[in-house]
PDB file of C-alpha atoms in Angstrom:
ATOM      1  CA  MET Y  20       0.000   0.000   0.000  1.00  0.00           C
ATOM      2  CA  LYS Y  21       1.547   3.268  -1.103  1.00  0.00           C
ATOM      3  CA  CYS Y  22      -1.070   5.751   0.023  1.00  0.00           C
ATOM      4  CA  GLU Y  23      -1.123   8.052   3.047  1.00  0.00           C
ATOM      5  CA  GLU Y  24      -4.901   8.012   3.199  1.00  0.00           C
ATOM      6  CA  ALA Y  25      -6.671   4.699   3.018  1.00  0.00           C
ATOM      7  CA  VAL Y  26     -10.099   3.202   3.503  1.00  0.00           C
ATOM      8  CA  LEU Y  27     -10.944   0.806   6.314  1.00  0.00           C
ATOM      9  CA  VAL Y  28     -13.887  -1.495   5.660  1.00  0.00           C
ATOM     10  CA  ARG Y  29     -15.444  -3.387   8.565  1.00  0.00           C
ATOM     11  CA  ILE Y  30     -17.785  -6.288   7.914  1.00  0.00           C
ATOM     12  CA  PHE Y  31     -19.912  -7.573  10.809  1.00  0.00           C
ATOM     13  CA  PHE Y  32     -21.660 -10.965  10.657  1.00  0.00           C
ATOM     14  CA  GLY Y  33     -22.044 -14.266  12.495  1.00  0.00           C
ATOM     15  CA  GLU Y  34     -19.431 -16.977  12.763  1.00  0.00           C
ATOM     16  CA  ASP Y  35     -21.795 -19.537  11.215  1.00  0.00           C
ATOM     17  CA  ASP Y  36     -22.283 -17.476   8.012  1.00  0.00           C
ATOM     18  CA  LYS Y  37     -21.014 -19.229   4.906  1.00  0.00           C
ATOM     19  CA  TYR Y  38     -20.346 -18.432   1.272  1.00  0.00           C
ATOM     20  CA  GLU Y  39     -20.178 -21.247  -1.266  1.00  0.00           C
ATOM     21  CA  GLY Y  40     -19.960 -23.763   1.591  1.00  0.00           C
ATOM     22  CA  LYS Y  41     -16.928 -22.115   3.212  1.00  0.00           C
ATOM     23  CA  PRO Y  42     -16.897 -19.925   6.332  1.00  0.00           C
ATOM     24  CA  LEU Y  43     -17.582 -16.389   5.122  1.00  0.00           C
ATOM     25  CA  TYR Y  44     -14.658 -14.890   7.076  1.00  0.00           C
ATOM     26  CA  LYS Y  45     -12.206 -17.299   5.439  1.00  0.00           C
ATOM     27  CA  HIS Y  46     -13.649 -16.688   1.979  1.00  0.00           C
ATOM     28  CA  LEU Y  47     -13.419 -12.895   2.431  1.00  0.00           C
ATOM     29  CA  VAL Y  48      -9.768 -12.986   3.494  1.00  0.00           C
ATOM     30  CA  GLU Y  49      -8.806 -15.320   0.642  1.00  0.00           C
ATOM     31  CA  PHE Y  50     -10.763 -13.155  -1.820  1.00  0.00           C
ATOM     32  CA  CYS Y  51      -8.937 -10.021  -0.644  1.00  0.00           C
ATOM     33  CA  LYS Y  52      -5.543 -11.712  -0.817  1.00  0.00           C
ATOM     34  CA  ASN Y  53      -6.231 -12.947  -4.345  1.00  0.00           C
ATOM     35  CA  ARG Y  54      -7.344  -9.458  -5.422  1.00  0.00           C
ATOM     36  CA  GLY Y  55      -4.158  -7.835  -4.050  1.00  0.00           C
ATOM     37  CA  ILE Y  56      -5.810  -5.931  -1.197  1.00  0.00           C
ATOM     38  CA  ALA Y  57      -3.230  -4.521   1.253  1.00  0.00           C
ATOM     39  CA  GLY Y  58      -4.608  -6.174   4.393  1.00  0.00           C
ATOM     40  CA  ALA Y  59      -7.450  -8.142   5.944  1.00  0.00           C
ATOM     41  CA  THR Y  60      -7.885  -9.314   9.533  1.00  0.00           C
ATOM     42  CA  VAL Y  61     -10.583 -11.390  11.238  1.00  0.00           C
ATOM     43  CA  PHE Y  62     -11.702 -10.687  14.808  1.00  0.00           C
ATOM     44  CA  ARG Y  63     -13.918 -13.074  16.773  1.00  0.00           C
ATOM     45  CA  GLY Y  64     -16.122 -11.414  19.365  1.00  0.00           C
ATOM     46  CA  ILE Y  65     -17.119 -12.853  22.717  1.00  0.00           C
ATOM     47  CA  LEU Y  66     -20.449 -11.042  22.926  1.00  0.00           C
ATOM     48  CA  GLY Y  67     -22.679  -9.092  20.558  1.00  0.00           C
ATOM     49  CA  TYR Y  68     -25.992  -8.695  18.761  1.00  0.00           C
ATOM     50  CA  GLY Y  69     -27.230  -7.297  15.480  1.00  0.00           C
ATOM     51  CA  LYS Y  70     -30.478  -6.356  13.788  1.00  0.00           C
ATOM     52  CA  SER Y  71     -32.182  -9.533  15.055  1.00  0.00           C
ATOM     53  CA  SER Y  72     -31.438  -8.442  18.654  1.00  0.00           C
ATOM     54  CA  VAL Y  73     -30.410 -12.032  19.431  1.00  0.00           C
ATOM     55  CA  LEU Y  74     -27.521 -12.007  21.900  1.00  0.00           C
ATOM     56  CA  HIS Y  75     -24.595 -14.144  20.741  1.00  0.00           C
ATOM     57  CA  LYS Y  76     -22.078 -15.025  23.409  1.00  0.00           C
ATOM     58  CA  ALA Y  77     -19.264 -17.434  24.125  1.00  0.00           C
ATOM     59  CA  SER Y  78     -20.167 -20.275  26.452  1.00  0.00           C
ATOM     60  CA  PRO Y  79     -17.929 -22.917  28.005  1.00  0.00           C
ATOM     61  CA  PHE Y  80     -20.678 -25.493  27.392  1.00  0.00           C
ATOM     62  CA  LYS Y  81     -21.010 -24.993  23.625  1.00  0.00           C
ATOM     63  CA  LEU Y  82     -18.433 -25.442  20.903  1.00  0.00           C
ATOM     64  CA  SER Y  83     -19.983 -22.680  18.801  1.00  0.00           C
ATOM     65  CA  SER Y  84     -22.556 -20.015  19.568  1.00  0.00           C
ATOM     66  CA  ASP Y  85     -22.533 -18.227  16.198  1.00  0.00           C
ATOM     67  CA  LEU Y  86     -20.226 -15.656  17.766  1.00  0.00           C
ATOM     68  CA  PRO Y  87     -19.815 -12.192  16.251  1.00  0.00           C
ATOM     69  CA  ILE Y  88     -17.146 -11.858  13.562  1.00  0.00           C
ATOM     70  CA  VAL Y  89     -15.592  -8.638  12.280  1.00  0.00           C
ATOM     71  CA  VAL Y  90     -13.414  -8.640   9.172  1.00  0.00           C
ATOM     72  CA  GLU Y  91     -11.365  -5.495   8.646  1.00  0.00           C
ATOM     73  CA  ILE Y  92     -10.029  -4.728   5.178  1.00  0.00           C
ATOM     74  CA  ILE Y  93      -7.709  -1.824   4.379  1.00  0.00           C
ATOM     75  CA  ASP Y  94      -6.376  -0.362   1.157  1.00  0.00           C
ATOM     76  CA  CYS Y  95      -6.519   2.755  -1.024  1.00  0.00           C
ATOM     77  CA  GLN Y  96      -9.959   4.033  -2.039  1.00  0.00           C
ATOM     78  CA  GLU Y  97      -9.540   2.892  -5.648  1.00  0.00           C
ATOM     79  CA  LYS Y  98      -8.805  -0.733  -4.705  1.00  0.00           C
ATOM     80  CA  ILE Y  99     -11.634  -0.850  -2.164  1.00  0.00           C
ATOM     81  CA  ASP Y 100     -14.024   0.546  -4.769  1.00  0.00           C
ATOM     82  CA  GLN Y 101     -13.052  -2.315  -7.102  1.00  0.00           C
ATOM     83  CA  VAL Y 102     -13.815  -5.121  -4.629  1.00  0.00           C
ATOM     84  CA  LEU Y 103     -16.648  -3.689  -2.535  1.00  0.00           C
ATOM     85  CA  PRO Y 104     -19.496  -4.642  -4.910  1.00  0.00           C
ATOM     86  CA  GLU Y 105     -18.377  -8.299  -4.874  1.00  0.00           C
ATOM     87  CA  ILE Y 106     -17.941  -8.268  -1.098  1.00  0.00           C
ATOM     88  CA  ALA Y 107     -21.424  -6.802  -0.664  1.00  0.00           C
ATOM     89  CA  GLN Y 108     -22.867  -9.718  -2.667  1.00  0.00           C
ATOM     90  CA  MET Y 109     -21.104 -12.247  -0.412  1.00  0.00           C
ATOM     91  CA  VAL Y 110     -22.408 -10.723   2.835  1.00  0.00           C
ATOM     92  CA  LYS Y 111     -26.108 -11.624   3.008  1.00  0.00           C
ATOM     93  CA  ASP Y 112     -26.969 -10.916   6.671  1.00  0.00           C
ATOM     94  CA  GLY Y 113     -24.327  -8.528   7.857  1.00  0.00           C
ATOM     95  CA  LEU Y 114     -23.322  -4.913   8.188  1.00  0.00           C
ATOM     96  CA  ILE Y 115     -20.590  -3.235   6.143  1.00  0.00           C
ATOM     97  CA  THR Y 116     -19.073   0.070   7.231  1.00  0.00           C
ATOM     98  CA  MET Y 117     -16.386   2.169   5.604  1.00  0.00           C
ATOM     99  CA  GLU Y 118     -14.253   5.024   6.879  1.00  0.00           C
ATOM    100  CA  LYS Y 119     -11.229   7.000   5.763  1.00  0.00           C
ATOM    101  CA  VAL Y 120      -8.080   6.468   7.813  1.00  0.00           C
ATOM    102  CA  LYS Y 121      -4.583   7.893   7.790  1.00  0.00           C
ATOM    103  CA  VAL Y 122      -1.769   5.396   7.330  1.00  0.00           C
ATOM    104  CA  ILE Y 123       1.086   6.184   9.711  1.00  0.00           C
ATOM    105  CA  ARG Y 124       3.387   3.387   8.623  1.00  0.00           C
ATOM    106  CA  ALA Y 125       3.045   0.694   5.976  1.00  0.00           C
TER     107      ALA Y 125
END
């Protein structure tokens, strides 16, 4: 990434969400890597809820509770603009946000 200003995209969805039979978070990261996006990171939440107002939380008695997932993607505006329409099609029941950020060091 050779830009001082970049765009940070955050995608919020559930851990159980899939795309073409693969976990959505894994598919998104692989998609971004293949498209030459500067960076993508997956965060797994321990507690959260979305538009359904269903509380998703980690529990020692369950292997999976459809925990909240956040995928952050960062690159220059032009590259984000190229991939965002495809990403939006992959994310069926989630929230996508975008904000401008300043890159301090790359």
